[in-house]
Every structure is written in structure tokens, then in C-alpha cells.
Short mmCIF file of C-alpha atoms in Angstrom, two decimals:
data_model
loop_
_atom_site.label_atom_id
_atom_site.label_comp_id
_atom_site.label_asym_id
_atom_site.label_seq_id
_atom_site.Cartn_x
_atom_site.Cartn_y
_atom_site.Cartn_z
CA MET A 1 -53.83 -7.32 -33.80
CA LYS A 2 -57.34 -7.28 -33.13
CA ALA A 3 -59.03 -10.22 -31.02
CA THR A 4 -61.49 -11.83 -32.93
CA PRO A 5 -63.49 -14.33 -32.39
CA PHE A 6 -62.21 -16.25 -35.16
CA SER A 7 -58.34 -14.90 -34.52
CA LEU A 8 -58.61 -16.61 -30.98
CA LEU A 9 -60.11 -19.98 -32.33
CA PHE A 10 -57.52 -19.79 -34.97
CA ILE A 11 -54.87 -19.56 -32.35
CA VAL A 12 -55.72 -22.24 -30.27
CA PHE A 13 -55.77 -24.21 -33.51
CA ILE A 14 -52.23 -23.70 -33.75
CA LEU A 15 -51.04 -24.22 -30.35
CA ASN A 16 -52.63 -27.45 -30.45
CA PHE A 17 -50.95 -28.51 -33.21
CA MET A 18 -47.68 -26.96 -32.24
CA LEU A 19 -47.63 -28.37 -29.11
CA GLY A 20 -49.47 -32.00 -29.35
CA THR A 21 -52.14 -32.41 -26.61
CA PHE A 22 -53.84 -34.13 -23.73
CA VAL A 23 -57.56 -33.21 -23.48
CA GLU A 24 -60.13 -34.47 -20.74
CA ALA A 25 -63.39 -35.85 -21.08
CA HIS A 26 -66.89 -34.33 -21.81
CA GLU A 27 -69.15 -31.31 -19.68
CA PRO A 28 -71.83 -29.96 -19.84
CA ILE A 29 -72.12 -27.26 -22.54
CA PHE A 30 -74.57 -24.65 -20.18
CA GLY A 31 -73.38 -25.92 -17.06
CA ILE A 32 -70.87 -27.19 -15.12
CA GLY A 33 -69.43 -30.57 -14.12
CA PRO A 34 -67.14 -32.58 -12.05
CA HIS A 35 -64.12 -33.30 -14.53
CA THR A 36 -60.70 -31.82 -14.22
CA ILE A 37 -57.92 -32.10 -16.60
CA HIS A 38 -54.87 -34.00 -15.08
CA LYS A 39 -51.69 -33.46 -13.33
CA TYR A 40 -49.30 -30.55 -14.62
CA GLY A 41 -51.81 -30.71 -17.88
CA ILE A 42 -52.82 -26.64 -19.53
CA GLY A 43 -55.88 -26.75 -20.99
CA LEU A 44 -56.83 -23.58 -23.52
CA GLU A 45 -60.63 -22.80 -24.84
CA ALA A 46 -62.18 -20.06 -26.99
CA GLU A 47 -65.48 -20.53 -26.10
CA LEU A 48 -67.69 -17.91 -28.29
CA GLU A 49 -70.84 -16.97 -25.91
CA GLY A 50 -74.21 -14.93 -25.43
CA HIS A 51 -77.48 -13.91 -27.38
CA GLU A 52 -78.07 -12.35 -30.33
CA ASN A 53 -77.03 -8.81 -29.55
CA ASN A 54 -74.55 -9.48 -26.45
CA ARG A 55 -72.17 -11.69 -27.02
CA GLU A 56 -68.60 -12.29 -25.19
CA LEU A 57 -65.27 -14.56 -26.52
CA HIS A 58 -64.13 -16.27 -23.35
CA SER A 59 -60.86 -17.27 -23.61
CA GLU A 60 -59.96 -19.49 -21.16
CA VAL A 61 -56.38 -21.11 -19.50
CA LEU A 62 -56.41 -24.58 -17.22
CA TYR A 63 -54.41 -25.69 -15.10
CA GLY A 64 -53.94 -28.98 -13.33
CA ILE A 65 -52.21 -28.90 -10.01
CA THR A 66 -53.33 -32.30 -9.32
CA GLU A 67 -55.32 -34.94 -11.46
CA ASP A 68 -58.22 -33.84 -9.32
CA LEU A 69 -57.71 -29.96 -8.70
CA SER A 70 -57.67 -27.81 -11.39
CA VAL A 71 -57.63 -24.18 -11.57
CA THR A 72 -59.27 -21.90 -14.48
CA ALA A 73 -58.96 -18.88 -15.77
CA SER A 74 -61.36 -17.01 -17.49
CA LEU A 75 -60.91 -13.40 -19.39
CA PRO A 76 -63.99 -12.46 -21.59
CA TYR A 77 -63.97 -10.15 -23.69
CA HIS A 78 -67.72 -8.45 -24.44
CA LEU A 79 -68.69 -7.73 -27.90
CA ALA A 80 -72.09 -5.82 -27.84
CA GLU A 81 -72.94 -2.95 -30.74
CA LYS A 82 -72.82 0.01 -27.94
CA GLU A 83 -69.38 -0.84 -26.12
CA SER A 84 -66.86 -4.07 -26.69
CA GLY A 85 -64.22 -4.29 -24.36
CA LEU A 86 -62.10 -6.84 -21.89
CA SER A 87 -65.20 -8.00 -19.15
CA SER A 88 -64.46 -9.07 -15.31
CA LEU A 89 -61.51 -11.67 -14.83
CA PHE A 90 -63.32 -14.69 -13.56
CA VAL A 91 -61.59 -17.18 -11.74
CA ARG A 92 -61.94 -20.90 -10.81
CA SER A 93 -60.40 -23.74 -8.44
CA LYS A 94 -62.48 -27.03 -9.38
CA TRP A 95 -61.52 -29.60 -6.57
CA ARG A 96 -63.35 -33.62 -7.83
CA PHE A 97 -63.18 -35.17 -4.19
CA PHE A 98 -65.06 -38.37 -5.55
CA ARG A 99 -64.10 -40.65 -8.30
CA ASP A 100 -65.28 -44.53 -8.65
CA ASP A 101 -64.07 -45.58 -12.36
CA GLY A 102 -64.98 -48.94 -13.47
CA ILE A 103 -64.26 -50.24 -16.86
CA GLY A 104 -65.70 -47.63 -19.77
CA GLY A 105 -67.02 -44.95 -17.17
CA SER A 106 -66.77 -43.49 -14.02
CA ASN A 107 -68.98 -41.44 -11.38
CA GLN A 108 -68.02 -38.53 -10.15
CA ALA A 109 -68.60 -35.12 -7.70
CA ALA A 110 -66.87 -32.06 -7.27
CA ILE A 111 -66.70 -29.14 -5.81
CA ALA A 112 -65.94 -25.31 -6.57
CA PHE A 113 -65.36 -22.19 -6.00
CA GLY A 114 -64.99 -18.83 -8.30
CA VAL A 115 -64.17 -15.73 -7.78
CA ARG A 116 -64.94 -12.66 -10.53
CA THR A 117 -63.46 -9.05 -10.82
CA PRO A 118 -66.00 -6.08 -11.57
CA GLY A 119 -66.70 -5.83 -15.13
CA PHE A 120 -69.66 -4.95 -17.48
CA GLN A 121 -72.64 -5.85 -15.85
CA THR A 122 -71.56 -5.14 -12.43
CA GLY A 123 -69.98 -1.77 -12.61
CA PRO A 124 -66.71 -0.78 -10.58
CA ASP A 125 -65.64 -2.52 -7.10
CA SER A 126 -68.34 -5.49 -7.03
CA PHE A 127 -67.02 -9.02 -6.85
CA GLY A 128 -68.85 -11.84 -7.77
CA TYR A 129 -67.79 -14.93 -5.97
CA LEU A 130 -69.43 -18.76 -7.50
CA PHE A 131 -69.94 -21.39 -4.80
CA ALA A 132 -70.30 -24.61 -7.22
CA ALA A 133 -71.26 -28.43 -6.04
CA THR A 134 -71.37 -30.95 -9.24
CA ILE A 135 -72.15 -34.76 -9.82
CA GLY A 136 -71.79 -36.69 -13.42
CA ARG A 137 -71.67 -39.96 -14.74
CA GLU A 138 -69.22 -40.68 -17.86
CA ALA A 139 -70.03 -44.10 -19.46
CA ARG A 140 -69.39 -45.41 -23.26
CA ARG A 141 -72.38 -45.10 -23.87
CA GLU A 142 -74.33 -42.27 -22.09
CA TYR A 143 -73.78 -39.52 -19.62
CA PHE A 144 -74.95 -37.52 -17.13
CA PHE A 145 -74.55 -34.04 -15.45
CA SER A 146 -76.15 -32.41 -12.67
CA GLY A 147 -74.91 -29.02 -11.07
CA LEU A 148 -75.76 -26.24 -8.95
CA ARG A 149 -74.05 -23.03 -8.75
CA TYR A 150 -74.60 -19.32 -6.36
CA ILE A 151 -73.06 -16.65 -7.56
CA LEU A 152 -72.96 -13.96 -4.94
CA ASN A 153 -72.92 -10.44 -5.91
CA THR A 154 -70.86 -7.64 -3.74
CA THR A 155 -72.54 -4.12 -3.56
CA ASN A 156 -70.25 -1.53 -5.61
CA LYS A 157 -68.90 1.70 -4.69
CA ASP A 158 -72.30 3.49 -6.34
CA GLY A 159 -74.56 1.60 -4.21
CA PHE A 160 -75.54 -1.00 -7.04
CA LYS A 161 -74.99 -4.74 -6.18
CA PRO A 162 -76.31 -7.22 -8.94
CA GLY A 163 -78.42 -9.53 -8.47
CA ASP A 164 -77.46 -12.97 -6.90
CA LEU A 165 -77.66 -15.88 -9.00
CA PHE A 166 -78.75 -19.33 -8.34
CA LYS A 167 -77.91 -21.49 -11.02
CA TYR A 168 -79.15 -25.10 -11.62
CA ASP A 169 -78.67 -27.61 -14.08
CA LEU A 170 -79.50 -31.36 -15.75
CA ALA A 171 -77.51 -32.85 -18.56
CA ALA A 172 -78.10 -36.10 -19.96
CA GLY A 173 -76.10 -37.30 -23.35
CA ILE A 174 -75.76 -40.44 -25.51
CA ARG A 175 -73.25 -41.56 -27.67
CA PRO A 176 -75.69 -42.96 -31.02
CA VAL A 177 -72.67 -44.99 -32.18
CA PRO A 178 -69.67 -45.80 -29.35
CA ALA A 179 -66.49 -45.01 -31.46
CA GLY A 180 -63.22 -46.53 -31.11
CA TYR A 181 -60.05 -45.33 -30.15
CA GLU A 182 -58.70 -42.89 -32.81
CA ALA A 183 -61.81 -42.50 -34.83
CA PRO A 184 -64.19 -39.62 -34.50
CA ASP A 185 -66.94 -39.62 -31.79
CA LEU A 186 -70.40 -37.13 -32.06
CA VAL A 187 -72.16 -36.83 -28.30
CA LEU A 188 -75.24 -35.50 -27.78
CA LEU A 189 -76.34 -33.97 -25.32
CA LEU A 190 -80.05 -32.16 -23.93
CA GLU A 191 -79.88 -30.23 -21.11
CA LEU A 192 -82.65 -27.98 -18.12
CA ASN A 193 -80.93 -25.05 -17.42
CA GLY A 194 -82.74 -23.46 -14.42
CA THR A 195 -81.63 -19.85 -13.26
CA TYR A 196 -83.37 -18.16 -9.75
CA THR A 197 -82.06 -14.37 -10.06
CA GLN A 198 -82.35 -11.96 -7.43
CA LYS A 199 -83.65 -8.37 -7.81
CA PRO A 200 -80.82 -5.95 -7.56
CA VAL A 201 -80.42 -3.50 -5.22
CA VAL A 202 -80.04 -0.14 -7.17
CA PRO A 203 -79.10 2.98 -6.07
CA VAL A 204 -81.66 6.35 -5.85
CA SER A 205 -79.65 8.55 -8.39
CA THR A 206 -79.29 5.73 -10.87
CA ALA A 207 -82.87 4.99 -10.56
CA HIS A 208 -83.36 8.14 -11.74
CA ALA A 209 -80.55 8.68 -14.42
CA SER A 210 -82.14 5.03 -16.09
CA PRO A 211 -86.18 5.09 -15.52
CA GLY A 212 -87.51 1.49 -15.28
CA SER A 213 -83.89 -0.12 -13.47
CA GLU A 214 -86.18 -0.30 -10.11
CA ASP A 215 -88.58 -2.41 -11.86
CA ILE A 216 -86.38 -5.24 -12.45
CA GLU A 217 -88.01 -8.32 -10.43
CA SER A 218 -86.29 -11.75 -8.90
CA GLY A 219 -87.58 -15.05 -10.84
CA ASN A 220 -86.74 -18.04 -12.64
CA LYS A 221 -86.24 -18.78 -15.66
CA LEU A 222 -85.98 -21.93 -17.28
CA GLY A 223 -84.15 -22.97 -20.76
CA VAL A 224 -83.63 -26.23 -22.50
CA GLY A 225 -80.36 -26.69 -24.77
CA PRO A 226 -79.71 -29.45 -27.18
CA GLY A 227 -76.04 -29.70 -27.85
CA LEU A 228 -73.41 -32.05 -29.27
CA ILE A 229 -69.95 -32.24 -28.28
CA PHE A 230 -68.05 -33.77 -31.27
CA THR A 231 -63.92 -35.28 -30.60
CA TYR A 232 -61.40 -36.41 -33.69
CA LYS A 233 -58.70 -36.82 -31.41
CA ASN A 234 -57.46 -34.33 -29.11
CA ILE A 235 -59.45 -31.88 -30.78
CA MET A 236 -63.23 -30.33 -29.00
CA LEU A 237 -66.01 -28.71 -30.84
CA LYS A 238 -69.01 -27.99 -28.43
CA ALA A 239 -72.13 -26.27 -29.38
CA GLY A 240 -75.52 -25.62 -28.07
CA ILE A 241 -77.87 -23.28 -28.09
CA ASP A 242 -80.26 -22.85 -24.71
CA PHE A 243 -83.95 -22.06 -25.66
CA ILE A 244 -86.06 -20.07 -22.89
CA VAL A 245 -88.80 -22.01 -22.46
CA VAL A 246 -90.18 -20.60 -18.82
CA GLN A 247 -89.84 -17.40 -17.10
CA GLU A 248 -91.64 -16.07 -14.94
CA SER A 249 -91.83 -12.21 -15.73
CA LYS A 250 -90.38 -10.45 -17.98
CA ARG A 251 -88.93 -8.21 -15.81
CA ILE A 252 -86.59 -10.96 -14.95
CA PRO A 253 -82.76 -9.60 -16.01
CA LEU A 254 -80.81 -11.35 -19.14
CA GLY A 255 -84.30 -12.96 -20.27
CA ASP A 256 -82.99 -13.30 -23.34
CA GLU A 257 -84.98 -15.76 -25.64
CA ILE A 258 -81.99 -17.68 -27.01
CA GLU A 259 -77.98 -18.04 -25.83
CA PHE A 260 -75.71 -19.94 -27.96
CA VAL A 261 -72.17 -21.22 -26.95
CA PHE A 262 -70.27 -22.23 -29.56
CA ALA A 263 -66.24 -23.42 -28.46
CA LEU A 264 -63.01 -25.26 -29.44
CA GLU A 265 -60.97 -26.71 -26.11
CA SER A 266 -57.32 -28.11 -26.48
CA HIS A 267 -55.78 -29.30 -23.57
CA LEU A 268 -51.37 -29.53 -23.42
CA SER A 269 -49.51 -31.56 -21.93
CA PRO A 270 -45.94 -29.47 -21.88
CA PHE A 271 -44.49 -31.48 -18.75
CA SER A 272 -45.45 -35.17 -20.07
CA TYR A 273 -41.51 -35.44 -20.31
CA ILE A 274 -41.29 -35.68 -16.65
CA TYR A 275 -43.25 -39.08 -16.88
CA GLY A 276 -40.13 -40.30 -18.69
CA LYS A 277 -37.11 -39.90 -16.09
CA MET B 1 3.76 -52.39 -16.03
CA LYS B 2 2.56 -53.77 -19.01
CA ARG B 3 1.39 -56.82 -17.38
CA THR B 4 -0.80 -54.74 -14.79
CA LYS B 5 -2.59 -52.56 -17.49
CA LEU B 6 -3.37 -55.90 -19.35
CA ALA B 7 -4.68 -57.92 -16.76
CA SER B 8 -6.59 -54.61 -15.41
CA LEU B 9 -7.76 -54.11 -19.34
CA ALA B 10 -9.23 -58.15 -19.46
CA ILE B 11 -11.26 -57.37 -16.16
CA ILE B 12 -12.71 -54.84 -17.42
CA THR B 13 -13.37 -56.69 -20.59
CA VAL B 14 -14.71 -59.97 -18.66
CA ILE B 15 -17.00 -57.14 -16.80
CA PHE B 16 -18.15 -55.62 -19.71
CA PHE B 17 -19.53 -59.20 -21.29
CA ALA B 18 -21.06 -60.24 -18.00
CA ALA B 19 -22.90 -57.17 -17.49
CA LEU B 20 -24.38 -58.05 -21.43
CA THR B 21 -25.13 -61.32 -20.95
CA GLN B 22 -26.47 -60.24 -17.39
CA THR B 23 -28.88 -57.36 -18.77
CA SER B 24 -29.67 -60.26 -22.08
CA GLN B 25 -31.21 -62.91 -19.18
CA ALA B 26 -35.08 -61.11 -19.16
CA GLN B 27 -36.69 -59.06 -20.88
CA LEU B 28 -40.33 -57.48 -20.82
CA ARG B 29 -42.18 -57.22 -24.06
CA GLN B 30 -45.35 -56.22 -23.53
CA VAL B 31 -47.70 -55.41 -21.03
CA GLU B 32 -51.61 -55.09 -20.84
CA LEU B 33 -53.03 -52.39 -18.32
CA ARG B 34 -56.21 -52.46 -17.56
CA VAL B 35 -57.72 -49.01 -17.04
CA ASP B 36 -60.74 -48.24 -15.32
CA GLY B 37 -62.27 -44.48 -16.12
CA LEU B 38 -61.79 -44.69 -19.64
CA ALA B 39 -65.10 -43.92 -21.49
CA CYS B 40 -64.15 -42.06 -24.70
CA SER B 41 -61.13 -41.43 -27.73
CA PHE B 42 -60.70 -38.20 -26.28
CA CYS B 43 -59.31 -38.83 -22.41
CA ALA B 44 -57.72 -42.26 -24.00
CA TYR B 45 -55.48 -39.95 -26.39
CA GLY B 46 -54.44 -38.34 -22.82
CA LEU B 47 -53.41 -41.27 -21.72
CA GLU B 48 -51.01 -42.22 -24.82
CA LYS B 49 -49.58 -39.35 -24.40
CA LYS B 50 -48.57 -40.00 -21.16
CA LEU B 51 -47.79 -43.58 -21.37
CA LYS B 52 -45.63 -42.67 -24.42
CA ALA B 53 -43.32 -40.44 -22.77
CA LEU B 54 -42.12 -43.31 -20.09
CA LYS B 55 -38.67 -44.39 -21.35
CA GLY B 56 -38.83 -47.78 -22.28
CA VAL B 57 -42.28 -47.63 -24.24
CA LYS B 58 -42.62 -48.28 -27.41
CA SER B 59 -44.66 -45.61 -29.69
CA ASN B 60 -47.96 -48.64 -31.24
CA LEU B 61 -49.28 -49.21 -27.84
CA LYS B 62 -52.96 -50.10 -28.24
CA ILE B 63 -55.55 -48.85 -26.61
CA ASP B 64 -59.42 -50.78 -26.46
CA LEU B 65 -62.06 -48.79 -24.98
CA ASP B 66 -64.38 -51.30 -24.70
CA SER B 67 -62.16 -53.40 -22.39
CA GLY B 68 -60.47 -50.58 -20.82
CA VAL B 69 -57.11 -52.48 -21.89
CA VAL B 70 -54.05 -50.29 -23.04
CA THR B 71 -51.62 -52.94 -24.31
CA LEU B 72 -47.64 -51.28 -24.35
CA PHE B 73 -44.71 -52.66 -25.86
CA THR B 74 -41.29 -52.33 -24.29
CA ARG B 75 -37.48 -51.42 -25.25
CA GLU B 76 -35.35 -53.82 -23.88
CA ASN B 77 -33.40 -50.78 -22.64
CA PRO B 78 -34.39 -49.40 -20.55
CA PHE B 79 -36.62 -51.46 -18.87
CA VAL B 80 -39.29 -49.45 -17.86
CA SER B 81 -40.85 -49.42 -14.54
CA PHE B 82 -43.88 -50.11 -13.20
CA ASP B 83 -44.54 -47.39 -10.80
CA ARG B 84 -43.89 -44.88 -13.19
CA MET B 85 -46.75 -46.48 -15.65
CA LEU B 86 -49.08 -46.41 -12.31
CA GLU B 87 -48.73 -43.09 -12.11
CA ALA B 88 -49.03 -42.05 -15.61
CA VAL B 89 -52.22 -43.48 -14.95
CA ARG B 90 -52.98 -42.36 -11.34
CA ASP B 91 -52.03 -38.81 -13.03
CA GLY B 92 -53.86 -38.75 -15.63
CA GLY B 93 -57.39 -39.02 -13.71
CA PHE B 94 -57.92 -42.75 -14.49
CA THR B 95 -57.83 -45.92 -12.47
CA PRO B 96 -54.91 -48.78 -12.80
CA ARG B 97 -57.03 -51.98 -12.20
CA LYS B 98 -54.53 -54.87 -13.39
CA ILE B 99 -51.34 -55.38 -15.12
CA LYS B 100 -51.07 -58.48 -17.14
CA VAL B 101 -47.77 -58.66 -18.52
CA VAL B 102 -45.20 -60.69 -20.79
CA VAL B 103 -41.84 -61.01 -19.65
CA ALA B 104 -39.10 -63.43 -21.09
CA GLY B 105 -36.16 -64.25 -18.90
CA ASP B 106 -34.12 -67.28 -16.99
CA VAL B 107 -35.63 -68.95 -14.05
CA THR B 108 -33.50 -69.77 -11.79
CA THR B 109 -33.54 -70.78 -7.75
CA PRO B 110 -33.75 -68.02 -5.45
CA SER B 111 -29.94 -67.49 -5.12
CA VAL B 112 -31.24 -63.60 -4.83
CA LEU B 113 -32.18 -64.66 -1.18
CA LYS B 114 -29.18 -65.32 0.90
CA ASP B 115 -31.17 -67.49 3.57
CA ASP B 116 -33.98 -68.68 4.80
CA LYS B 117 -33.64 -65.99 6.96
CA GLU B 118 -34.63 -63.45 4.01
CA ALA B 119 -36.88 -65.83 2.38
CA MET B 120 -39.59 -65.54 5.11
CA LYS B 121 -38.74 -61.36 5.19
CA VAL B 122 -39.72 -61.81 1.24
CA ALA B 123 -42.16 -64.02 1.64
CA SER B 124 -43.44 -61.05 4.62
CA LYS B 125 -43.72 -58.57 2.75
CA ILE B 126 -45.13 -60.20 -0.57
CA GLN B 127 -48.17 -61.83 1.99
CA LYS B 128 -48.36 -58.15 3.45
CA THR B 129 -48.76 -56.47 -0.12
CA VAL B 130 -51.47 -59.68 -1.54
CA LYS B 131 -53.27 -59.88 1.94
CA GLU B 132 -56.84 -59.18 0.18
CA GLN B 133 -56.16 -62.16 -2.29
CA LYS B 134 -55.89 -64.45 1.05
CA LEU B 135 -53.03 -66.31 -0.87
CA HIS B 136 -50.56 -68.97 1.24
CA LEU B 137 -46.79 -68.46 0.95
CA PRO B 138 -45.11 -71.01 1.88
CA LYS B 139 -41.51 -70.77 0.55
CA ASN B 140 -41.62 -73.14 -2.35
CA GLN B 141 -43.96 -70.82 -4.21
CA LEU B 142 -40.92 -68.37 -3.56
CA VAL B 143 -38.00 -71.17 -5.65
CA LEU B 144 -38.86 -68.96 -9.06
CA LYS B 145 -37.91 -65.47 -9.65
CA ILE B 146 -36.66 -63.61 -13.20
CA GLU B 147 -34.03 -61.66 -13.10
CA LYS B 148 -33.27 -58.51 -15.04
CA LEU B 149 -30.47 -55.85 -13.89
CA ASN B 150 -32.48 -56.13 -10.46
CA GLN B 151 -35.50 -56.19 -11.23
CA ILE B 152 -37.14 -59.36 -9.81
CA PHE B 153 -39.95 -61.01 -10.59
CA PHE B 154 -41.76 -63.35 -8.08
CA LEU B 155 -44.16 -66.12 -9.84
CA LEU B 156 -46.52 -67.14 -7.71
CA LYS B 157 -49.46 -69.71 -7.85
CA TYR B 158 -53.10 -68.41 -8.43
CA PRO B 159 -54.70 -68.81 -4.86
CA ASP B 160 -55.76 -71.93 -4.75
CA LYS B 161 -59.67 -71.53 -3.99
CA ASN B 162 -60.73 -70.27 -7.58
CA GLU B 163 -61.65 -72.95 -9.36
CA LYS B 164 -61.44 -70.49 -12.40
CA TYR B 165 -57.76 -70.76 -12.21
CA LYS B 166 -57.28 -74.06 -12.38
CA LYS B 167 -55.71 -74.12 -15.73
CA TYR B 168 -52.89 -72.05 -14.47
CA GLN B 169 -52.01 -73.33 -10.97
CA LYS B 170 -51.26 -76.55 -13.37
CA SER B 171 -49.20 -74.33 -15.78
CA PHE B 172 -47.19 -72.51 -12.56
CA GLU B 173 -46.83 -76.59 -11.39
CA LYS B 174 -45.10 -77.54 -14.59
CA LEU B 175 -42.86 -74.43 -14.29
CA THR B 176 -41.53 -75.23 -11.34
CA SER B 177 -40.53 -78.63 -12.46
CA ILE B 178 -38.88 -77.44 -15.73
CA ASP B 179 -35.09 -77.21 -15.61
CA GLU B 180 -32.81 -74.47 -13.42
CA ASN B 181 -31.88 -71.77 -15.77
CA GLN B 182 -34.44 -72.74 -18.51
CA THR B 183 -35.39 -69.75 -20.46
CA VAL B 184 -38.70 -68.97 -20.38
CA VAL B 185 -42.02 -66.39 -21.76
CA VAL B 186 -44.32 -66.19 -18.83
CA THR B 187 -47.38 -64.15 -19.13
CA GLY B 188 -49.06 -63.48 -15.92
CA ILE B 189 -50.84 -60.90 -13.75
CA MET B 190 -48.78 -58.50 -11.67
CA HIS B 191 -50.37 -57.73 -8.02
CA ILE B 192 -50.84 -53.84 -8.35
CA PRO B 193 -49.40 -52.34 -5.11
CA LYS B 194 -51.37 -49.38 -3.17
CA LYS B 195 -50.03 -45.55 -3.92
CA LYS B 196 -48.38 -45.84 -0.83
CA ASP B 197 -46.59 -49.87 -0.81
CA ARG B 198 -43.26 -48.52 -2.56
CA LYS B 199 -40.71 -51.04 -2.67
CA VAL B 200 -42.65 -53.93 -2.55
CA PRO B 201 -41.19 -56.76 -4.55
CA MET B 202 -42.68 -57.36 -7.49
CA VAL B 203 -45.07 -60.41 -7.86
CA LEU B 204 -46.65 -62.42 -10.88
CA PHE B 205 -49.29 -64.68 -10.83
CA VAL B 206 -48.36 -67.45 -13.20
CA GLU B 207 -51.18 -67.97 -16.24
CA SER B 208 -48.90 -69.50 -18.76
CA PHE B 209 -44.99 -69.58 -19.95
CA LYS B 210 -43.55 -71.66 -22.44
CA LYS B 211 -39.99 -72.26 -23.42
CA ARG B 212 -37.50 -70.31 -24.79
#
């Protein structure tokens, strides 16, 4: 069966109802937050993200080694007019090193490290490494998140090196109506997502083959992303659109004006029986 | 030969009924966990799954997000372990802050403590675990206990200095004056031991009690 966005979303729904779920809290849609899944928890996420002509369907599996240390494996499926197929496998580990819990809220901080295998954008042999730090506050009424991410790309066999990325995010959220337990819950988010993209290193042979590729420049772009997170019991739907409002140069790579995310998330707790023993 | 068999049967029967009597001596009826870090129903649902997985916890638990209170109703058998409860909350990524319990049982003299020496040992352990509350632990504060199989709750008076606990202290004093082996339903706050403090006596600060 061909993996389409809707078939994968459907599979996540079915697994969700079959296995019973355990879920974690809210996170920014485009940025990164400090939450980790609970100990022994397994999470599944299907996320469709991209631009008008360039989309990716991410299938994510998340595992909680402890309540503060989790590992995520993400396999994007690239959907484009010219070429479609599996893209870079991304494995990330997050460690929540600080947590201050209070009644109906929590302040947290985490760091993350990840590795991305070569894929569509990078070409063969170019690995990417993620270094991230994030803080967040979650409460009954309001949310706040901030994150910094540095993606270090390596040079591939042909001498091509995609530009490194430095991402800086701020997100604020509000729950208009604090929902009680078992009631549908809506959180509205507004995110400010910045990216500094470094100029890629293009070998002379490639530059000749694709004229204009050497003209790509370094620069910043800044997007504003309204979004919403809707939850009902153990089902979470996330949706957001990021509008680029500031772009230093038209020659910055991936300078699309609108980016979107639509995701369905659920976390499973297959090992919860161990608590009964 | 026949007589020996009959005698054995009689002994087994006596032991069986003695055990039955013992198990009916006390029961944990309700537990209110104050859990910090619960901000939304999405995460609370996960905690519910973990707590319901505990043997001895009934499925009708209640969660109040605004106060962070999770109310559990327990089965008489098996006796739900507080360690497991706290572990489930901690592993879920939350912080257990307070446990309020309603427990029914017989109030007796400290017959579980062999002598004064052992009483002092237990007193010292309790003092160690609740030291941040500056509790006075003279021996006479340990005279009440509720026993359930090998579960013993040491009933204590709230710390003297705090004015708002006066009514609870009066309640505790009344409890000390009731007859031995009287069945009571006690409501109290349990001291939460730290993760490393295993095998510390279970301490219950008495709020109120009812005779049954």
C-alpha cells in the first residue's frame, strides 16, 4: 500500500484507539519545547508540513527512557511534483534537566541532540547534527516557550555542503476557556520563528550544472505563526501556518512565504502494567 | 492418626479465620494525591492510565485540574502500595506533593513495638524523615497505630507551632483518649518520603476521625 498522508493519519487513529494512550503536554508547533514523554511511554505522531509545492509527511516514534529523557526517530516522506520518496531519517534525544512543578503548572528546561542522515536536500553523505536548548512554562491559562536550534551540516562526497541553520523561536499561548478534566481543550498559540541560513558550499562542477546555485546567500528570515492545539482526552490535533514577514534577501534558500503544519499525535503506554506489580 | 488429621484441620481453620479477622481489621478507603505539574486534561489523562494500572485502585478515580487533586478509591484487597502510587506519579513526569488518606481500622496500643528500645528506634526513623517539619516526637505520640496486615500507620499530631492546625490537634488528643481496639475512620495527611527514603514508617498527621 502506498503511504499517503491520509492513510498514515488513519493508522495513527486506529492505533490510538486500540492500544489506549498516554500523552504528554503541549509544545510549540514550529519550534521546540522542553516536554518529554513519560517513562516507558511510546508516542506516535503523523505530521504533514511544508509549503505549497514542497511537502513532507513525518512519521515519528518517541520513546521515554525515563520521565526526563526521551528519544525520537522521525522518517519524513518527501512529496514533491518532481521527486517523491523517503527522505532523511532523523534521530533526536531530549533531556529535560530542570522541572519546577506547581499547582496546575510547570516551568521546564531541556537540551537536545540529534543526527539526520543524508537525504533529498543534502545529497549523499551529508549528515546533519542538531544541538538545541529550550525553556518553557505551562499553566492552566497561559503557555510560553523559547528555543534555540543549531543544525550543523557536513560536506558530502561531491564537495557540496548545505548551509548550517540557526533557528530561534518564541511562542506564547493562551487557553481561552480552562477546560476541566475530560472536556475538549483548545489552546491558541502565536509563534515567532527566526532562521539564519548560512551560504552553502557549492562545488564548481555543480555550479556549472545548475546556474544560479552559487548566488545563494546567507541571511535571516522571520516568520509569524498563528496556530492551535486541540485536545480531547488522549487525542491531539495541531495546526499552524507560518507567514514569512521579514526576509533579508530573496536568495536565501527555502525562502517560501508560507509554511504549514498539520499534525495528529498520540502517546501509548504499553508498559503501564508494570506499575500494578 | 485420625485425631492428628482432625487436629491439623482445626489448627488450619483457626489460622485461616485469624487471618481473615486480621485482614478485615483495617482498610484504606480513599486517597487524595496533590499532584503538581498538571496543567491540562491531555496530560491528566495519562496520569489516570498509570494510576488505574495499579493493583488495588478502583477505576472511578477523579481528577481536579484546578486544585491538582487526584482522588483514588481503593479496593480492600490487595492493599495498594503508596510507593507504587508515588512512583507512578513521578514516572509520569509530575511531582507528588501531598497525600491525604481516609483509612479505617482499629486503634490499639503499640503492641507491634516490642519494647521501649524499638519504640525509640521507630521514633528516630520518623523524626529523620519528617525533620523538615520540626516535629516533636515523644514516645506518647506513637501510642496509636492502625494495622493492616503488615501495614502500620503511625498517627501523629500536627506540628505544635502552627495555629491553623489547632483543630486537628484537638482531634488527635480526642483520639488518644478512646478505648483500645475501637474501630475508627481516620482522615489525615501522609508524609511523603523522598525517593531514596525507602522503608520508613508510614506517618499520618491526623486531621479528624470518626468512631465506627
